[in-house]
Structure formats: structure tokens, C-alpha cells
GROMACS .gro file of C-alpha atoms in nm:
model
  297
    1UNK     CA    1   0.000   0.000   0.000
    2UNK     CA    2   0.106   0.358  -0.054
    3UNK     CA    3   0.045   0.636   0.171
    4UNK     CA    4  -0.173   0.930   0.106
    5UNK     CA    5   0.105   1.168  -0.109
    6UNK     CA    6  -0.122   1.492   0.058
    7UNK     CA    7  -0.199   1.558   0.382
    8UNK     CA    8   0.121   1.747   0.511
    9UNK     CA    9   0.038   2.105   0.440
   10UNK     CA   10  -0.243   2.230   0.626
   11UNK     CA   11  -0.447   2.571   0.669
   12UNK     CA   12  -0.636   2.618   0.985
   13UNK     CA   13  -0.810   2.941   1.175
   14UNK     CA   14  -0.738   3.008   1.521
   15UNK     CA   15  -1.060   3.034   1.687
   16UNK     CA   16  -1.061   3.358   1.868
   17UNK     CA   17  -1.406   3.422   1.784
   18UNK     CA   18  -1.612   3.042   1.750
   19UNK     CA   19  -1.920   3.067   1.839
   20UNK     CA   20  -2.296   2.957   1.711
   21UNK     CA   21  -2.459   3.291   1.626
   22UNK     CA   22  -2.780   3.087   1.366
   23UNK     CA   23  -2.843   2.763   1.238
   24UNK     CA   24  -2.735   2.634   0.881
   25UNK     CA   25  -2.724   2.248   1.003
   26UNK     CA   26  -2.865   2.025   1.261
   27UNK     CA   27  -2.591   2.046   1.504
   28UNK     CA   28  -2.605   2.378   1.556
   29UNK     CA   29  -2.847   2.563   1.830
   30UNK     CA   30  -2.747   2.930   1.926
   31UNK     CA   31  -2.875   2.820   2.313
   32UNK     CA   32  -2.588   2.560   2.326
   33UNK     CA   33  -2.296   2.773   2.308
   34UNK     CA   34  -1.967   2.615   2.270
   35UNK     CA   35  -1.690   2.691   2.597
   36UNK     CA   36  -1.414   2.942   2.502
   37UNK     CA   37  -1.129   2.804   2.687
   38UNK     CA   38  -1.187   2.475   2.635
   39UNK     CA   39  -1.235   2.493   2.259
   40UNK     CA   40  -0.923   2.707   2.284
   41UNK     CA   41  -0.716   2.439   2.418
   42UNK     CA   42  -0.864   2.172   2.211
   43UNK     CA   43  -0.777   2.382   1.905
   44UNK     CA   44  -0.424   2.390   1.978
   45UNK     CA   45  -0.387   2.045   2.074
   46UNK     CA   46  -0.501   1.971   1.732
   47UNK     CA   47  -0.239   2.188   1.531
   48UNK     CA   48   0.047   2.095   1.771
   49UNK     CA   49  -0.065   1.683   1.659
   50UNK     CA   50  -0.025   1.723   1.387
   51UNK     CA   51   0.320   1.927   1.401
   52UNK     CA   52   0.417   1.650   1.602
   53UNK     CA   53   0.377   1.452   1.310
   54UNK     CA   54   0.563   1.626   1.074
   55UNK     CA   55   0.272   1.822   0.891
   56UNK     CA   56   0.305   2.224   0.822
   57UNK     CA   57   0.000   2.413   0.974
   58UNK     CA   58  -0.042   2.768   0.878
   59UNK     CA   59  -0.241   2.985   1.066
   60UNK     CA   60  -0.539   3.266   0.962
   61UNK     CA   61  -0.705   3.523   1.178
   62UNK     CA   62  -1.045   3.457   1.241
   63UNK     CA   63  -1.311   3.804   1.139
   64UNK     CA   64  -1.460   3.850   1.439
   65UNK     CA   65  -1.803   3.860   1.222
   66UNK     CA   66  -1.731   3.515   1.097
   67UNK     CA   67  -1.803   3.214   1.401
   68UNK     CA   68  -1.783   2.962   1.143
   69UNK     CA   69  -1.474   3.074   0.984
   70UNK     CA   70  -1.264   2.850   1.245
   71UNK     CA   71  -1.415   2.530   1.002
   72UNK     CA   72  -1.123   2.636   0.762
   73UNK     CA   73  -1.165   2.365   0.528
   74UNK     CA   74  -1.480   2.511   0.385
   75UNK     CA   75  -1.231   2.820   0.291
   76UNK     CA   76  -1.139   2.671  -0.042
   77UNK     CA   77  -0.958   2.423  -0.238
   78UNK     CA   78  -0.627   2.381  -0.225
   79UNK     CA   79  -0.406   2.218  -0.491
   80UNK     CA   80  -0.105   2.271  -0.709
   81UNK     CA   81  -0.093   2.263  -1.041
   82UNK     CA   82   0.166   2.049  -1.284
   83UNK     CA   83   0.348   2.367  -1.324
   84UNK     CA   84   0.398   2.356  -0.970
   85UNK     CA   85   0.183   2.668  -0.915
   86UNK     CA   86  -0.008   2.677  -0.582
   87UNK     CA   87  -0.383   2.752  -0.667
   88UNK     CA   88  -0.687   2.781  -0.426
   89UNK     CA   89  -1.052   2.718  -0.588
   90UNK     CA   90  -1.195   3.002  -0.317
   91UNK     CA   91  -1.543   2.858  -0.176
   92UNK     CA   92  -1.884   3.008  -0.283
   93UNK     CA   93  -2.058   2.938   0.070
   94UNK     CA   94  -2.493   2.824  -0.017
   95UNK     CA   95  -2.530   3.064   0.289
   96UNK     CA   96  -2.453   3.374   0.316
   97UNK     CA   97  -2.341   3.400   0.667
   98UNK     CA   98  -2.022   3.226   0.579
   99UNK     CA   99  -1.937   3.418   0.246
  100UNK     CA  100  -1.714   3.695   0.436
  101UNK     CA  101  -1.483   3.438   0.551
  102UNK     CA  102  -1.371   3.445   0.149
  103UNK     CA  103  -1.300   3.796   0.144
  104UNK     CA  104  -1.038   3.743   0.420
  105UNK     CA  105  -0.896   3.450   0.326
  106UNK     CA  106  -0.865   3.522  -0.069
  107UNK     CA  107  -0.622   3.760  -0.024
  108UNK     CA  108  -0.413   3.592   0.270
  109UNK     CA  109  -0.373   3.334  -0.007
  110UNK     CA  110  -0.288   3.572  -0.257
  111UNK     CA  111   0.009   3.741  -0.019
  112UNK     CA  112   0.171   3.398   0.032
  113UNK     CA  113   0.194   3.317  -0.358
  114UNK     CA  114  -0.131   3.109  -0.431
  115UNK     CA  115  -0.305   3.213  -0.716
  116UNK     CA  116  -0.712   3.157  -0.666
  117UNK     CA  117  -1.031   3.169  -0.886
  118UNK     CA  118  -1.355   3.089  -0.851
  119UNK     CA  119  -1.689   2.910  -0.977
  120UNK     CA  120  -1.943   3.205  -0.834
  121UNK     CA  121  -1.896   3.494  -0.555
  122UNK     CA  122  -2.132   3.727  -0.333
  123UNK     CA  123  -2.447   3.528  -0.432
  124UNK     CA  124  -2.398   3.492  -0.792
  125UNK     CA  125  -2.299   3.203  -0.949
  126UNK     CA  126  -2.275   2.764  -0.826
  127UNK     CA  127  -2.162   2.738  -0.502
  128UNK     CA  128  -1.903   2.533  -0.378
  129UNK     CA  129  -1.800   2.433  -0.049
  130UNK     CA  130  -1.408   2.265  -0.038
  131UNK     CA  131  -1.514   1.990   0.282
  132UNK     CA  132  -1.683   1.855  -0.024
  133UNK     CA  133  -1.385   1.751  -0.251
  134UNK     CA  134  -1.124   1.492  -0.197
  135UNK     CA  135  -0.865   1.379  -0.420
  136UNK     CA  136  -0.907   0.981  -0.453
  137UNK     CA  137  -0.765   0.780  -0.722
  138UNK     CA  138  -0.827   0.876  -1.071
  139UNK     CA  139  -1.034   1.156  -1.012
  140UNK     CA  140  -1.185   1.485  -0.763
  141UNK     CA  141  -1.483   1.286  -0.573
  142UNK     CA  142  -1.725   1.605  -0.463
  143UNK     CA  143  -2.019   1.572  -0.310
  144UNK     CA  144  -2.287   1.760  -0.444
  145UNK     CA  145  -2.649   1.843  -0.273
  146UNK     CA  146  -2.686   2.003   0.017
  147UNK     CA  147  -2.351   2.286  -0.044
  148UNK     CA  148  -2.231   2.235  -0.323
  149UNK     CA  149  -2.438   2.269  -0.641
  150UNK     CA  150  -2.389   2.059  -0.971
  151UNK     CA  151  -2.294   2.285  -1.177
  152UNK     CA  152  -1.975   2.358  -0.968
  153UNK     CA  153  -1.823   1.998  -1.060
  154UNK     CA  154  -1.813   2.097  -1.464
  155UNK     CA  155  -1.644   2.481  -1.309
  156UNK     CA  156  -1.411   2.282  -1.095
  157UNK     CA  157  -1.317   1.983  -1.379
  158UNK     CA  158  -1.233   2.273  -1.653
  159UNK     CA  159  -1.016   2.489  -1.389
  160UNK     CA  160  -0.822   2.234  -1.271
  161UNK     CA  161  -0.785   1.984  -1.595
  162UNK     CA  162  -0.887   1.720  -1.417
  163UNK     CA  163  -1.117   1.447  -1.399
  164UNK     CA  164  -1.465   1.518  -1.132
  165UNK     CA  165  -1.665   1.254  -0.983
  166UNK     CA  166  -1.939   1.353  -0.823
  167UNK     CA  167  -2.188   1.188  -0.558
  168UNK     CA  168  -2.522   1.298  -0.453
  169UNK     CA  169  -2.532   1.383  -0.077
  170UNK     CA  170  -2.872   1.291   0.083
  171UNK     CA  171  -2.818   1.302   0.431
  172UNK     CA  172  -2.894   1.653   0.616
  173UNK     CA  173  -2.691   1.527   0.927
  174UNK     CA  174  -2.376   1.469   0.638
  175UNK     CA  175  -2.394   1.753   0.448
  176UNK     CA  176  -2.034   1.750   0.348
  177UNK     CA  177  -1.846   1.498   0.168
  178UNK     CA  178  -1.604   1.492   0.479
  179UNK     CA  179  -1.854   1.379   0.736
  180UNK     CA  180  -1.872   1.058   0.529
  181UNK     CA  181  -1.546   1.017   0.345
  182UNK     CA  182  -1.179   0.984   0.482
  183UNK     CA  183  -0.901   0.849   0.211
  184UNK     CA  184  -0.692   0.699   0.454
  185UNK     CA  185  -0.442   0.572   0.126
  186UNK     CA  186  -0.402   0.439  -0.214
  187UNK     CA  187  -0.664   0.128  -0.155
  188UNK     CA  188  -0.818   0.221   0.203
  189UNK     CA  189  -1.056   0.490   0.299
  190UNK     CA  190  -1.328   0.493   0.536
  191UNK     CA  191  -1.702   0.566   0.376
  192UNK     CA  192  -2.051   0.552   0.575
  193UNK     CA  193  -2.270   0.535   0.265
  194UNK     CA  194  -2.624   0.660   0.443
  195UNK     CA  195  -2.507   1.013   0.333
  196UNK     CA  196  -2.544   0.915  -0.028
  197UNK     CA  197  -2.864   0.811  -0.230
  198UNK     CA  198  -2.812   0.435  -0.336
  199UNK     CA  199  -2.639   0.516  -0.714
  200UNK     CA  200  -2.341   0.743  -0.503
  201UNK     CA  201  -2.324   0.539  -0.201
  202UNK     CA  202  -2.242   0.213  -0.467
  203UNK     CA  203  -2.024   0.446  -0.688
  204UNK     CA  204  -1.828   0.522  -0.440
  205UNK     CA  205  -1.800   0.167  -0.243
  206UNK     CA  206  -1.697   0.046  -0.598
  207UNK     CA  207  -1.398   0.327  -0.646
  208UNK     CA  208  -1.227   0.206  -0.313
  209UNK     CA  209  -1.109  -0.118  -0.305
  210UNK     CA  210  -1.053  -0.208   0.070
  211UNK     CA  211  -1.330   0.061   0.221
  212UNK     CA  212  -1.384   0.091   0.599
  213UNK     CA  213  -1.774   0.078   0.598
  214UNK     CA  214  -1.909   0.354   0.852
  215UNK     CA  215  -2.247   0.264   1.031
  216UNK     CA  216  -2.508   0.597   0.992
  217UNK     CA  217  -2.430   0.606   1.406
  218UNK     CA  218  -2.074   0.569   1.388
  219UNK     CA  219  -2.047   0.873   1.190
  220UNK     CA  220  -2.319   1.081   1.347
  221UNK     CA  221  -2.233   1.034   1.714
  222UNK     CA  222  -1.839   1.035   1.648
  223UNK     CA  223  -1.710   1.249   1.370
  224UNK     CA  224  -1.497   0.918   1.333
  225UNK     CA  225  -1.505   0.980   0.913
  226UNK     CA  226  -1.420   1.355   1.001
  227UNK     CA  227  -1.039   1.281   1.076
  228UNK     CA  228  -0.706   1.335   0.863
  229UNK     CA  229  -0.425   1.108   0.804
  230UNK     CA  230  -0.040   1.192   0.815
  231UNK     CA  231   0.162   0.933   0.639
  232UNK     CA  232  -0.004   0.607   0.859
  233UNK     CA  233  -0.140   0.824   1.132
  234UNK     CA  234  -0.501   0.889   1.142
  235UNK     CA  235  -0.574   1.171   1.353
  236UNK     CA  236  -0.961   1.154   1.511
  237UNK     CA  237  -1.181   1.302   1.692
  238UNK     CA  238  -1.324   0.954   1.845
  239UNK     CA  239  -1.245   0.613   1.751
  240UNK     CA  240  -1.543   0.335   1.805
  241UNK     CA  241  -1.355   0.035   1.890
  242UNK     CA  242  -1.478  -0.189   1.570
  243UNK     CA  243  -1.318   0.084   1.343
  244UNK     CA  244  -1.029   0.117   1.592
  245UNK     CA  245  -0.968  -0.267   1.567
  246UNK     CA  246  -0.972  -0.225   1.156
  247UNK     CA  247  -0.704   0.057   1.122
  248UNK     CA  248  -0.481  -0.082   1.376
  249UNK     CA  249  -0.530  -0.398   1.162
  250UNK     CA  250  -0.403  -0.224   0.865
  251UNK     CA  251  -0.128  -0.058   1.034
  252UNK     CA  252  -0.247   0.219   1.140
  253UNK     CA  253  -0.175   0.434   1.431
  254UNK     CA  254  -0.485   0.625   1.564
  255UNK     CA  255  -0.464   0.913   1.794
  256UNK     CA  256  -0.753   1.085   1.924
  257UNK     CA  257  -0.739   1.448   1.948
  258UNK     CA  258  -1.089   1.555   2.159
  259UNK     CA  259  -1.242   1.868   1.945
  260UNK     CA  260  -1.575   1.838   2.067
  261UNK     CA  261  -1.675   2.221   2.134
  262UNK     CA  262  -1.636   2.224   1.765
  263UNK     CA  263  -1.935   2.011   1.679
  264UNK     CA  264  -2.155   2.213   1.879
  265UNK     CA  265  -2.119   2.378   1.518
  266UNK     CA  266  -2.099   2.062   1.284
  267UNK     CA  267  -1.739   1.993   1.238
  268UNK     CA  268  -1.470   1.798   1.362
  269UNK     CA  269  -1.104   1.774   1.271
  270UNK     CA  270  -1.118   1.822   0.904
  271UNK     CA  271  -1.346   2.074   0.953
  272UNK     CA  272  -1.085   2.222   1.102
  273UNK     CA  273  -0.770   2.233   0.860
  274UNK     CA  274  -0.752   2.240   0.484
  275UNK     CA  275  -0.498   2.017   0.330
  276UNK     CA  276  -0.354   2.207   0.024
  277UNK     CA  277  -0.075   2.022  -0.062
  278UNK     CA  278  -0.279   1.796  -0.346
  279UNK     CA  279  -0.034   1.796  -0.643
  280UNK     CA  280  -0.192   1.738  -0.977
  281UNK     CA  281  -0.035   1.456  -1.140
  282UNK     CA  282   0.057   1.299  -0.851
  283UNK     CA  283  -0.256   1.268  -0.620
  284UNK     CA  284  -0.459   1.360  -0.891
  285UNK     CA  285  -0.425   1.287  -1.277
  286UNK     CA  286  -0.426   1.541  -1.507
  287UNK     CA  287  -0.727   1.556  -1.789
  288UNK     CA  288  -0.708   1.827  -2.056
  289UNK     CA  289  -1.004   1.996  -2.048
  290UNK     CA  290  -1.132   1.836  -1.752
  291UNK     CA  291  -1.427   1.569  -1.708
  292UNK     CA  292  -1.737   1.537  -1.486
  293UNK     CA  293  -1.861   1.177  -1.450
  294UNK     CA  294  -2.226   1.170  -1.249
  295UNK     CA  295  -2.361   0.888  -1.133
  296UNK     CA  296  -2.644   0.730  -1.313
  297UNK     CA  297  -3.026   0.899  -1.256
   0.00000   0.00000   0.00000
């Protein structure tokens, strides 16, 4: 097996001002708010993990208008080209209480050499939300539905030259690809295929040839598919023991890393940093022109 070739450079926003100000999913409830200190420290346990393990975490301010900006990996996609340009797709938040958190981070990008575009901005055009793409195997597999729109895949596939598979979300609990889906390496990822309708959820089993199958509970009640993996470590927010027993089988170390002020607003650990260290032509193939392949109706 070959380890994942991304997953060393990360972006993440310190979370000076997390809080839950409305609701735009089912975790969040403006009565339940999440503890300062604690989420804090839990924060920068997180980024000194994965320092520990070798990876490069860059840090953002956090707009003190923008509570959700903390879930960084919703801040846009991250990849670099086969020139060896580094490029950011920015996200096109559905709602508009996130879409400030653009307008900071575009041009942080922008200072530190990235170039960025973008499939729509300030209300116009498909949104797209990055915790809804993952480089896996021949292709970009987004998730499409609840965020992200259709018509972003065919934006994304032409920008990038590459090749877009995309899979229809249908669970309001899962409403980003990376509540369901962790690429763990070249074979092995872990998938809970209740956030899918039944053509996505068997597209996807059949792209990953050893999958870790996530019960609907597993990932609702633990985040478990909301982790990220450096070289063999998989870094989690909680680890149910059957899924624990399966990774360690496979030679896998797990560490748990508790984040769980965070999912008082719907994210866990990947929610939390943006890998942008996916190389085109390494992790992903290179298409000219770019392709979207759907799955069928």
C-alpha cells in the first residue's frame, strides 16, 4: 500500500471568535454555546498533533463577524498545479453568513503566492463548499447536494484539468463529503454510505477497493469519518472500537485528538484544517479539459 502523497500542508483558523450565532445544520443551536477556553485548548492540541507529526500548519485570523470561519476547510480548495503553481478554488458558501470568511482569506492566499479563482462569488454564481472535494484515485470525488451545487463539478473539472466525480449527498446530518469520506491511502478509505442516495453510495464503495464501511451512528455520534491522516497516522476526533480494531489492523496508528466544542457547530477535525498540498499529477491525474462523470439517474 502507498500512503496518502497529501496531507502534510495544512491551513487552519485560530478560533478567537467560534461561536454559534444561527443555524445552517442540525448540530447547531445558538442556546448551546460552545466553551471558550476549552475549545481554545482543544484547538491547539489539534495543530500541535499534527506538528508532532511532521505536517506544516499555517495559521489565519479569524473576522470577528465570521463564528464559522474557524471550520477552515470550507475556505477553499487547495491544490497545485503540474506547473507547480499553488492555486486555491476560493469557496462560494450556499449561505450567506459564511461568504465573508472568502474575502479574508482570498487575499491571505494571494500574499503567500497562491493564485485563486472561482466558480461564483457574493451570491452569484454555483456554489461550492471545499469539505466537499477529496482527491481519490483517478479523479476529484465532490459531493454535491446540500452545499455544493452541480454545476460547480463541470467549473471545478475545466479549472483544474482534471477528472470530477461527483456523488449525490442525501443526508442533512452529512452535508459534506467529509462527514462521510476519509481516504486513509491508495486502496483504504473509510465511507458511511447513508449520506449518499443508493447510485453514489455504490459508486463510491466500488472506487475504493478495501473501504472501511461507517455505520449511519458511527459517523453521526463520532465524527470518526471527520479525521485526517499523516503518512499512517489517522488523527480523530473519536475512535469506536470496531473501526479502531480495523485501522490498527491495517497498520495504522490512531490518535484521538478531543475537538468536541467544535461540533456544537458541525465539524470535527477536518473541519478544522484544509490540506492544500494535493499535487496534480501525482494525487490527482491530469485531464485536458477536464471531465465530470455523475452517477447514473
Amino acid at each position: 500500500m502507498s500512503e496518502l502523497g497529501w496531507g502534510r500542508h495544512y491551513i487552519a483558523v485560530e478560533p478567537t471568535h467560534f461561536r454559534v450565532d444561527y443555524v445552517i445544520n442540525p448540530y447547531m443551536d445558538p442556546a448551546v454555546q460552545p466553551d471558550g477556553p476549552t475549545a481554545w485548548r482543544q484547538w491547539h492540541e489539534m495543530v500541535a498533533t499534527l506538528r508532532g507529526l511532521g505536517a506544516t500548519v499555517d495559521v489565519l485570523a479569524q473576522r470577528s463577524d465570521a463564528p464559522d470561519m474557524v471550520y477552515a476547510m470550507n475556505l477553499g480548495l487547495g491544490v497545485v498545479r503540474d506547473t507547480g503553481d499553488r492555486h486555491v478554488v476560493m469557496s462560494h458558501m450556499r449561505y450567506p453568513e459564511r461568504r465573508m470568511e472568502s474575502r479574508s482569506a482570498q487575499p491571505w492566499f494571494a500574499e503567500r503566492g497562491f493564485t485563486t479563482s472561482y466558480v461564483g462569488r457574493d451570491g452569484v454564481g454555483a456554489h461550492l463548499e471545499a469539505g466537499d472535494a477529496f482527491a481519490w484515485g483517478d479523479a476529484l470525488v465532490v459531493g454535491y447536494g446540500p452545499r455544493t451545487e452541480e454545476l460547480a463539478l463541470k467549473h471545478l473539472a475545466s479549472d483544474l484539468g482534471v477528472r470530477v466525480r461527483g456523488m449525490r449527498i442525501a443526508h442533512p446530518g452529512m452535508y459534506h463529503l467529509d462527514l462521510a469520506f476519509c481516504p486513509l491511502d491508495d486502496r483504504r478509505a473509510m465511507v458511511c454510505p447513508s449520506a449518499l442516495d443508493e447510485a453514489s453510495a455504490q459508486a463510491l464503495l466500488a472506487l475504493v477497493p478495501e473501504p472501511l464501511v461507517l455505520t449511519e451512528e458511527e459517523a453521526l455520534t463520532t465524527f470518526c469519518a471527520n479525521s485526517v491522516v499523516v503518512g499512517h497516522t489517522v488523527v480523530m476526533p473519536a475512535c469506536p472500537d470496531r473501526v479502531r480494531a480495523q485501522l490498527e489492523e491495517w497498520g495504522f496508528e490512531v490518535v484521538v485528538v478531543d475537538v468536541s466544542e467544535f461540533h456544537k457547530g458541525g465539524g470535527s477535525i477536518r473541519c478544522l484544517t484544509n490540506p492544500v498540498d494535493v499535487t496534480i499529477g501525482r494525487d490527482l491525474p491530469a485531464v485536458a479539459g477536464g471531465a465530470v462523470v455523475l452517477p447514473p439517474e
